[in-house]
Structures are given as C-alpha cells and as structure tokens.
Amino acid sequence: MTPRQVHSPISLRARALACGRGDTLLIEGLDLDVEPGAGLLLRGPNGAGKSTLLLSLAGLLPPLGGEVSLFGHDPEDGPALHYCGHRNAVRPRLGVRQTLAFWRDINGPTGLSVDAALERVGLLPIAGLDAGYLSAGQQRRLALARLLVSRRPLWLLDEPTAALDTDGHRLVASLLAQHLEQGGLAVIATHDEIELPALRTLALAARA
Amino acid sequence: MTPRQVHSPISLRARALACGRGDTLLIEGLDLDVEPGAGLLLRGPNGAGKSTLLLSLAGLLPPLGGEVSLFGHDPEDGPALHYCGHRNAVRPRLGVRQTLAFWRDINGPTGLSVDAALERVGLLPIAGLDAGYLSAGQQRRLALARLLVSRRPLWLLDEPTAALDTDGHRLVASLLAQHLEQGGLAVIATHDEIELPALRTLALAARA
Amino acid sequence: MIGLGEHAEFIIAAYAGIAMGLALVIGWTLAAARSTRRRLAELDTRDRSDRA
Amino acid sequence: MRGFLAVLWRDLRLALGGSGDVLTIVLFFVITGAITPFAVGPDQALLSRIAPGIVWIAAFLAMLLGLDRLFRPDQEDGTLALYRLADVPLAAVVAAKVIVHWLTAALPLIVASPLLAVLLAMDFPTFARTVVSLLLGTPALAAFGAIGAAVTVTTRRGGLLAPILIAPLCVPVLIFGVGAIAMGGGPDQAGAALLFLAALSLTALALSPFAAALAIDWGEE
Amino acid sequence: MRGFLAVLWRDLRLALGGSGDVLTIVLFFVITGAITPFAVGPDQALLSRIAPGIVWIAAFLAMLLGLDRLFRPDQEDGTLALYRLADVPLAAVVAAKVIVHWLTAALPLIVASPLLAVLLAMDFPTFARTVVSLLLGTPALAAFGAIGAAVTVTTRRGGLLAPILIAPLCVPVLIFGVGAIAMGGGPDQAGAALLFLAALSLTALALSPFAAALAIDWGEE
Amino acid sequence: MSIETAPKISWWNRLAHPGQFVALTRPLVWPLAALTAVLFAAGLWFAFFNSPADYQMGDTVRIMYVHVPTAWLSQFVYATMAVSALGTLIWRHPMADVSMKSAAPLGAAFTAMALFTGSMWGRPTWGTFWEWDGRMTSTLVLLFIYLGIVALWRAFDDQLRAARVVAIFTLVGAVNIPIIKFSVDWWSTLHQPASVFTPEGPKMPGSILTPLFIMFFAFTFLFLVLQLVAMHTEVRRRRIATLERRMARGSAA
Ligand code: HEM
Ligand SMILES: Nc1ncnc2c1ncn2[C@@H]1O[C@H](COP(=O)(O)OP(=O)(O)OP(=O)(O)O)[C@@H](O)[C@H]1O
Ligand SMILES: Nc1ncnc2c1ncn2[C@@H]1O[C@H](COP(=O)(O)OP(=O)(O)OP(=O)(O)O)[C@@H](O)[C@H]1O
Ligand SMILES: [Mg+2]
Ligand SMILES: [Mg+2]
C-alpha cells in the first residue's frame, strides 16, 4: 500500500542483559542482535519474563545488569521505538480519531495520516465513537494504529494479537511484514502463531 | 481428578433476545438453547457483540428486548453462573491464595479447596506471591481458578485463553471438558481454537 | 542533687521526655536489628538446606 | 455473613496493607489543622473559636479524598461485576465498604483529634464535644459518600451528579456537626444538634447500602 | 510544542468533559466558606477578619482534591509509559498538566470567590486583594501539587499521600498569600508579599516540571 | 561507565557493596556507643551539678542542654538525608539509599524531642506550651516533612525504585526548608535569637557553654551510632526480602 521506504538503519543489541522485577532475576546473560529488516519472536510459558524483557528493551524498566543499545541511533532524533504493551492507553471520553490524533501529536506526525491509519486497522467506520466504547479487539486495533501514525524503526510488541479475530491476526502479520520490509525491526512477545519468513524465534525457559 | 458429579440440571434459554450497548443494537432476534453437558462457542469478528451477549446472558447488562432464562434454576439457590470477563479482578497487595480464598468466600465454598484449585491451574508454586506481581497469563489462570472453588452450572467465559501459553490452552480445554462432563454448561466467546466434541459454534456477523 | 528552682516539674518533664524518647528510639532500633538478624539467620539456614 | 466478613476483611487489609494508610490519614488531618494558623494568623483566641469548623472541614475533606477508593478500583478491575453475581447481596457488600471507609477514614481522625485540639488551643469541654459530634456525624458522611461514589462509578456521564447529589446531604451534617460544638452556651441546643446528627447518621447508614446497591446494579457495565 | 499543546487539550477536554470534577472542587470551596459562619457564630467583624484566611484554606484544600487525577489515570491505563517514550519531553507533559490543573482547580475557585466574599462579609478592597493574591499564589500550589502527585503515582495509595507531602511545602504560599491580603495597612508590605508570592510561583512553575518528570521516569513501571 | 570507574576500586567502591559496608563499619559501633555513653554521663553531670542557674531564666536553663542539641539534630539529620539523596541521584551509591531511609525516622524522633523540650521550656518562660512562634512553627513543619518522607518510603514495595523517588522529594524539601523558615520567621517572631553561633562569638558564659557542647556531641554521636545500626538493619532487611521472595516462588521449583 505504502511505497517502500527505508527507516534509518538501526540495530538493537543487548549484551549480557539481565532483567527482572524488583530484585527478582528473570533473565540473565542474554545476548541479542536484531538487524534492520529482521524480527524476533519471544516465546515461552506464562511468567517466563517476556513482558519484562520487552520493558527492559524499551528502557521503561532499568535492566539489572548488562546493557541494551540501539546501534546507529542518534539520540538527538528522539525516541526510535514504539512500545505496545498489555494496556492500550485508551481513555474513555475521547473519540477514536481524537485518541489517535493525540498520539500522533505527541509522537510526531511522521507516518500515515490519522484516517489512513484507522482505515488500515479497520476502525474508520467508527472513528467518531467514544474510545471507551470499543470492544477489546477494537481497542487493540487502535493501539496498533499508533504504530502507523508515527514512523519509528523499532517495534516492541507485547501480545499484539491478544483479543484480535482471525482477520486481526492477518492484519498484525501484514503490518509486521510491511514494517520489516521497510527496514524496520521488531521484537514480539506472543503465544499465537505469526507466520513470516523474516522472524526468528527466541524461546525463554520457565524460570527455575 | 474429581469424581463425576452432577450439577443441578439447568438449561439456558434465550428467546428473541436483542442486546446492545446504550441504544446501539448489536444482536437481534437471537434464540439460544444450551442444555446441560453442552457448550456453545461464540465466534465473530471484533466488535460483533460477543462480549455484550455474554454480559446480557449473565444479567449484568439489561437486554434491549426478548428474554433470558435459566430453566430449572431456583432463584433461592443463589446465582447459578460464573462470568469471567476480560478483566481478571486481580488486585495488587493481596496474595494469590488470599485472592482465591476471597472469591470462594463471596461465591460460596461449594467446589474445590483453594489449594487444589491453584494446583489445577498451575499456580500452587507461587501461591504466596502478591497477586499484582503475576504476569498476564498467570492472572488469567488465577481468574480461571475462581470457577473451580465455587461450583456453578453455567460458565460464561469471555476469551478464556487470552494471554495463556499452549499449556494454558490445554488447561482451558480440559477444564471445560470436565465441567461439561459433570453436567455443566458453558458459553464461550473466543478467537482461538478449543477442540471439544461437545461444543457447538454460533457465529455472530459483524454489525452492518 | 541540686534544687531545680520553682519550675522543677518542667525540667524533670523535659528530661524524662528526652529519656523516654531516646529509650524508644534506641529500643526500636535495637529490636529491629535483632529481629532482622534472627530472621536472616533463619532464612539463610533454610536457604542452605534447600540447596543441599 | 461469611461473604460480608470476607469483603470487610479484604477491604480492611487493602486499606491498611503495608500499614501506611492510617498514618497517612492521620497526618493529613493533623496537617490540615496545623495549616490553619498560617492562614488566619497565630492568634490563640481566634484559633480556638474557629477550631470546630476546621476540625469538621478537615474530617470532611479527608473522607472525600478517600471516597474514590470505595468502588472505583473494584469497578476498574472487574471485581464489581463479580460482586453483582456473588452469593452475598450487593447491599451487604456496600455496607461492608461503608464500614471500612468509616474505620479507615473517620476513626483515625477522631483518634488523632487531641493533637489538633492542642494545636488549635481548644479547651477541654469543646474538645470533648468535638469528639462526640464527630463520632455521631461522620457515619452519615461515610454513608452519603457511598451513595455518591456508587452513582459516579457506574454512570460514565453521571459524574456531575454525585457532587450535586451529596452536597445537599452533607451540608446539614457539617452545619449541625459544627453547631453542636460551637453552641456551647445552651446545652439543650447542642443536645438537639447532636440528636439530629445521630438521627441523620442512623437513617443514612440504614438506607445508603440499598440506594448504593441499586445504583450499582442499574448502572452501566 | 505540538505535543505540549496536544497534552494540554486532551487533559482539558477530559477534565471538563462531563466528569463533574470542576463542579466538585467549586462546591467544596463554597461549602468550606459557607460553614465557617456556623463555626464562629454570626459575628460579622470577626468573619470579615478571618475571611482571607478561610478563602486561602478553602482554595488550598480544594486544589488538593484534584491532585490524584493528575497522573494516576494515565499511569493506570498505560498512557504514562507512552509519555516516557514520546517525542515531547516528559517535563513538557508535566508542565501541560500543571497548567490544566491550575485551569480546572484554581481558576474556577477564583471565579467563585465573589460568592465566598459575600458569605464572609468581605469588603470590596479586601476582596480585590484576595483575587490578586489567589491569582499570584495558586500557580505555586499547582506546581508543588504536581511534584507530590508525581512522587506518589506509582505507589498504590497515592490519594492522601500527595497532600501530606506537599502541605508543609505550601506553608510559605499560604503565609504570603494571606499576608498580602491582611496587611492592607502598609501597601509596601502587602506589595512585598505579593512580589514574593509571584516569585515563589514563578520558581515553582519553572522547576517543578523537571522534578516531577524525574520522579515519574525513575519511579514508574 | 563501568570502565571509567574500574581503576579506582577504593574504599568508596568497597563501601558501595552492602555486605562490605556492614563488615567494614561494624567494628565502629561499639567504640562509638561507648564514647556516646561517656559523653552523656559527663554532660548530665555538668548539666545538673556543675553549672549555674541562668540569671534570667533560672534553673529552666537546664532544659537547654537537651533542647538545643535535639533542635540542632533535627536540622543536621535532614542535611544528612539531603546529602544521601544526592548520593542516590548522582552517584547511584547503594549505601546512600540505605542511609536516606534509616535517617528519616531518626530525624523525625529528634524533631519531636526538640518540640517537646521546647514546649516544656515555653511554659515557664512564656506561660504557654505552644505558641505559633516562627522557630517553633518551622520545627513543626519540619516534623511534618519528616513524617511525609517516612510515609512515602512505606508506600513503595520496591525499595530501589522508592529510593530514587524519595531522593527527589528530599531534595525538593531541602530547597524549601530555608524558604519555609524565612517565611515563618517573617510571619511571627518570638523565639530567642541566635546567641551561640553569632558573628561576635558566643554570648553565653562558659559555665553554660561547657555542658551544652558536651551534650551536643553526645547527641550527635548517638545519632551516628543509631544511624549505623539502622543502616546495617536495613541492609539485612533487603537481603531478607530477596530471600523471602525467592522462597515464595521457589519452594516448588
Ligand atoms: C516547641 C518549642 C520550641 C521549638 C520547636 C524550638 C526550636 C528551636 C530550634 C529549631 C533551635 C535552633 C537550633 C539550632 O540553631 O541549631 C532552637 C534553639 C534554641 N532555643 Fe528553642 N525552640 C522552642 C522553644 C524554646 C523556648 C521556650 C526557649 C527558651 C525560652 C528556647 C530557647 C532556645 C535557645 C536558647 C536556643 C539556642 C539558640 C541559638 O544559640 O541558636 N526554645 N530552638
Ligand atoms: N456504550 C456503548 N455505546 C455504543 N456502542 C458501544 C458501547 N459499548 C460498546 N459499543 C460497541 O459495541 C460493539 C460490541 O462490543 P463487544 O465488546 O460486545 O464486541 P466483541 O464481539 O466482544 O468484540 P471483541 O472480539 O473485540 O472482544 C462494539 O462495536 C463497540 O463499539
Ligand atoms: N514486582 C514484581 N516482583 C516480583 N516478581 C514479579 C513482579 N512483577 C512480576 N513478577 C514476576 O515476574 C515474572 C515474569 O512476568 P512477565 O510479565 O514478564 O511474564 P510473561 O513472560 O510476559 O508472561 P505472560 O505470558 O503470562 O504474559 C512472573 O513470574 C511474575 O510473577
Ligand atoms: Mg506478558
Ligand atoms: Mg469481547
């Protein structure tokens, strides 16, 4: 749909990364390299630490050890990543379109227009609705639309397909394919299947 | 695990049911019959009204028309159904075991013991942990344990497999199989596959 | 002891208050120290036996 | 009964859990009182005259601030829906919550009020009347507050309703509460005010669980 | 700038959009003023003497009421995490929120203050000075409030903690706020108090976004 | 960053390790405690048996020997906390967190004692236990700030996160305390003006100054001892929390 555009070539590196919650160590000595155009699927049983790892990669949770770096990224350019967690940041009393426009404003209008993004995730027909009225899957779609309105090379997605219908699963796959094709990179924690050739899998073991 | 026990034979009936949110009509003229030992899978795209229908069946949302009845249920016996929605009702600062014990107290201790239920859903090793620390999937497991500590014939489950790993998917299937076998009934809204012979499927169309 | 003059009760009260306050602070600090030390020892032995 | 107690214990544990909350409420109350001299000036005689008003306002505010925790968290995490399907009547759940609210937001204030009495130079008889009037009046505030909280928690658009609803109910409580303390002169008048407070509290306590339960049950999911 | 305005608009819309928060705050302010006469008795001279103090206390307490809504809801629904990764600096987000807090919790009080002036028998010059001192002083209260709210967002019982943290810090604002009104006699002293208030507000406004942003960045998640 | 600091593994870095800190400072506790006890004994002896009554205040001047040291500590402890807060924020020094946390309740206690002795002194000299005088009032406000900080510490589960947040608030308070003091003094002044630390040197006679200084050191050393012990306790408490959590989940694994 969009022409092939190239993100600034950034790669994600983690060296000897240790992360966990509080002082509970969940993951230790992890080395990661994700190159432009590549995606990494995080898999593992409930409680293995997938969400924790994503938060640490996003810089929202200080790692307990080791380091994460975005190789090739100039901090002056602003944040290089989108994090999309369990919570959708959708607030009742704001319209769907307003919500997305707000995200676009705070993250920079570097991607699709608001309506184009809503169209892409299938929410354009209800763009005027109060966002608090959306069904679980629709809220998830709105959260995904956030990734489209501001272009950033690295996507960190925590269970992006949660609550989505089969069509939504395909949507996520196609969004990801397009993002990777444009030179973006992604780390995705999920329990569902996402069939894409460019995805490697990293299986996290249940903690001992 | 538990011996075959029979729930009081109740069946769920809906006649000419119309439901929706506010004044938005989502489902109209729906007739439903679920007999003891049978389950109904609700399927449909995001926003079709699955969650709304479950809420109406649970009596949490007044239907816009038609009626829902639990045939064979004596209202004196207290509520006959469990509703398990998107939100897990898990509160930080209460322990896992305390949370489940609380649910058992308010719903009646008619089912498994707290520890047996935790064992069943795989949370016994972390029964002492603060429930707010649980990962998304672990919270879901805790919510499922609620169905086990108080025995009620009708289960209304909204995406029970959300955030669960493959082992968790199997857990849900086996819990359902056991419940139906004991003469219970269930209505389940889901986007995932649940393979059980006793399940019929009702596909809801997207709203025009 | 010397006489404390006409306002002896206030002087005594002030010193008694200080004595009580200090006793409380010291006692509380020591009690906390003792109970944590004991608990730590207990946990350490349990930890070691768990691993063994 | 088992369910009622379960709700009571759970909410108490949540309110006290980590043991910081009671300290917080007491501090809040004391600080509110201690702030007053900065505003009206360090004149002891004046301070002791407005002390009853200050104490009641501080209590009212502390209880208002705690109100949001009555149903909101339960609504947001889905617990409220569980209550509606639980084996305990919803009114019993509300009653438990009103009790916890009073125990954790009103009782600590009353216990801490001697401190305020010293800071605001209250004499002993006034202080004693203050404690009595708080004891008799705060249950009404808790009960009315529960109704307001129940109405706001379920109606998304009904936010406006709650303050309008509870303000006319709470103002008499405050006025009679303050009046019962200030009207030291005529003991019969103060007595009448106290009686009225007690009646108000009893009625409010008796009715509010049902009103609040209805509001919750009829509210939006 | 675009992001700053976006946050400003969003929060304004949320605060004003039918939630009733503004009305609650104004009602609280008026109730506080209205029950004072019941506490001190119908002595007009005394009332008008303590009126500036009462107005300031009411304003201070009313602003505490809205504090929990500054960051808490954003923290709970995940918006705060987005802010931390947004293109706008977190300090700008906080600044926008401080402004909204002032607009929705302080400005309405100032607009409602004529009512209190009537209830408390203020004369016109005093009332005018009250408005000026509120206008100059309340920004500092909002700024301190933001720090308190930011420091307590991640603790699960912020509600009352933020007020007790910031109340001591607000003492100078109260002192000079009331001072500027009460010292009608010496215009230079009142002027000095007003100047000091303004300076306090400016410094607090300038520094608090950074302190609050740091607290959020290091405390959240 | 770790490369920069690596060469100078010094006492600083060794103190940064909680276990090492405890090991290094534990031998200090008993000698310091003994010194404190001696100072208190000497101070009390001077206070009651070897100092005259003041020509103006009479024997109530003896209250000064406990009032002034506690009042001084109420400010000194806050300074300790503020410096520790800088340690937490700038150097990320783990022991700074611990020091900040254990100082808060001690500071609150000394401030409360200053208030108490002050009001015991106020009654005979001014005729009232409490007066909204500038210095007394700012001490009261300081007590509230201490208590707020204690409450803030307790509101967090995760102590590492708590440390950084509390540090910010402590520093905000540190900036504000002079302003509060100034404004309160402006608002109302009754209290004794500074008479010990004046530009012209002490105005009091030596016979009163001697017990004052001894008591002053006694209280300060007492604070140091208590602070050390409380820090050791806090280090152990954190270790306990780690072990307990490990057991809460690890028991079956
Ligand atoms: C609750 C009441 C009181 C409080 C909170 C209080 C507080 C303080 C404070 C904060 C200091 C400063 C210590 C320092 O500079 O390090 C101080 C010093 C002092 N206070 Fe009080 N005070 C109170 C009552 C009194 C009374 C009633 C008297 C005697 C009439 C008194 C006599 C002194 C003296 C002589 C000093 C030493 C002054 C100096 O050299 O700086 N205080 N007090
Ligand atoms: N208060 C409301 N007013 C108007 N429409 C509403 C309201 N609440 C929800 N809706 C709409 O109702 C529809 C049904 O929502 P529901 O949650 O039942 O869908 P669902 O089938 O469960 O979807 P999902 O698979 O995403 O969970 C949605 O399209 C939603 O926009
Ligand atoms: N504050 C905390 N303190 C201690 N342990 C915690 C805390 N928060 C979470 N945990 C634990 O950390 C572990 C990892 O949680 P995380 O959310 O990363 O898992 P996950 O792999 O995303 O699981 P899921 O598939 O269920 O989403 C869980 O076992 C949880 O119990
Ligand atoms: Mg997860
Ligand atoms: Mg749904």
Coordinates of C-alpha atoms in Angstrom, one line a residue, chain B residues 21-22 55 58-62 77-79 81-84 87-94 98 101-109 146 152, chain D residues 2-4 6-8 10-11 13-14 17-18 72-88 156 217-221:
Chain B
R21 CA -24.8 -1.1 24.4
G22 CA -26.6 2.0 25.3
L55 CA -22.9 -9.8 29.7
A58 CA -25.1 -13.0 32.8
G59 CA -27.7 -10.4 33.6
L60 CA -25.0 -7.8 34.1
L61 CA -26.4 -5.8 31.1
P62 CA -30.1 -5.4 30.7
D77 CA -30.3 -21.2 45.5
G78 CA -28.4 -18.0 44.7
P79 CA -26.6 -17.3 41.4
L81 CA -23.5 -18.8 36.8
H82 CA -19.9 -17.7 36.7
Y83 CA -18.9 -14.9 34.5
C84 CA -15.3 -14.5 33.6
R87 CA -10.8 -8.1 33.4
N88 CA -9.4 -10.5 35.9
A89 CA -10.5 -8.9 39.1
V90 CA -7.0 -9.4 40.5
R91 CA -5.9 -6.8 42.9
P92 CA -2.3 -6.0 43.9
R93 CA -1.4 -6.3 47.5
L94 CA -3.5 -9.4 48.1
Q98 CA -5.8 -14.8 49.6
A101 CA -10.0 -17.5 49.2
F102 CA -11.8 -14.2 49.0
W103 CA -13.7 -15.3 45.9
R104 CA -14.5 -18.6 47.5
D105 CA -16.0 -16.7 50.5
I106 CA -18.2 -14.5 48.5
N107 CA -19.3 -17.1 46.0
G108 CA -19.7 -20.0 48.4
P109 CA -17.2 -22.8 49.2
R146 CA -12.3 -18.9 40.6
R152 CA -21.9 -23.3 39.5
Chain D
R2 CA -19.4 -15.1 55.5
G3 CA -19.3 -13.0 52.3
F4 CA -19.9 -9.8 54.2
A6 CA -14.8 -11.6 53.6
V7 CA -15.4 -8.2 51.9
L8 CA -14.8 -6.4 55.2
R10 CA -10.3 -7.8 52.2
D11 CA -11.0 -4.1 52.1
R13 CA -6.4 -5.4 54.5
L14 CA -6.2 -3.4 51.3
G17 CA -1.9 -3.2 53.9
G18 CA 1.7 -2.1 54.2
R72 CA -13.6 2.8 41.6
P73 CA -10.8 0.3 41.8
D74 CA -13.3 -2.6 42.1
Q75 CA -15.1 -1.3 39.0
E76 CA -11.9 -1.0 37.0
D77 CA -10.5 -4.4 37.7
G78 CA -13.8 -6.2 37.3
T79 CA -14.4 -7.1 40.9
L80 CA -17.7 -5.1 41.0
A81 CA -19.1 -7.4 38.3
L82 CA -18.2 -10.3 40.5
Y83 CA -20.0 -8.8 43.4
R84 CA -23.1 -8.5 41.4
L85 CA -23.0 -12.2 40.7
A86 CA -21.9 -13.2 44.2
D87 CA -23.7 -15.1 46.8
V88 CA -23.7 -12.1 49.1
R156 CA -19.9 7.3 32.7
D217 CA -26.9 -2.7 39.8
W218 CA -28.6 -0.4 37.4
G219 CA -25.5 1.4 36.2
E220 CA -23.7 0.6 33.0
E221 CA -21.5 -2.3 33.0

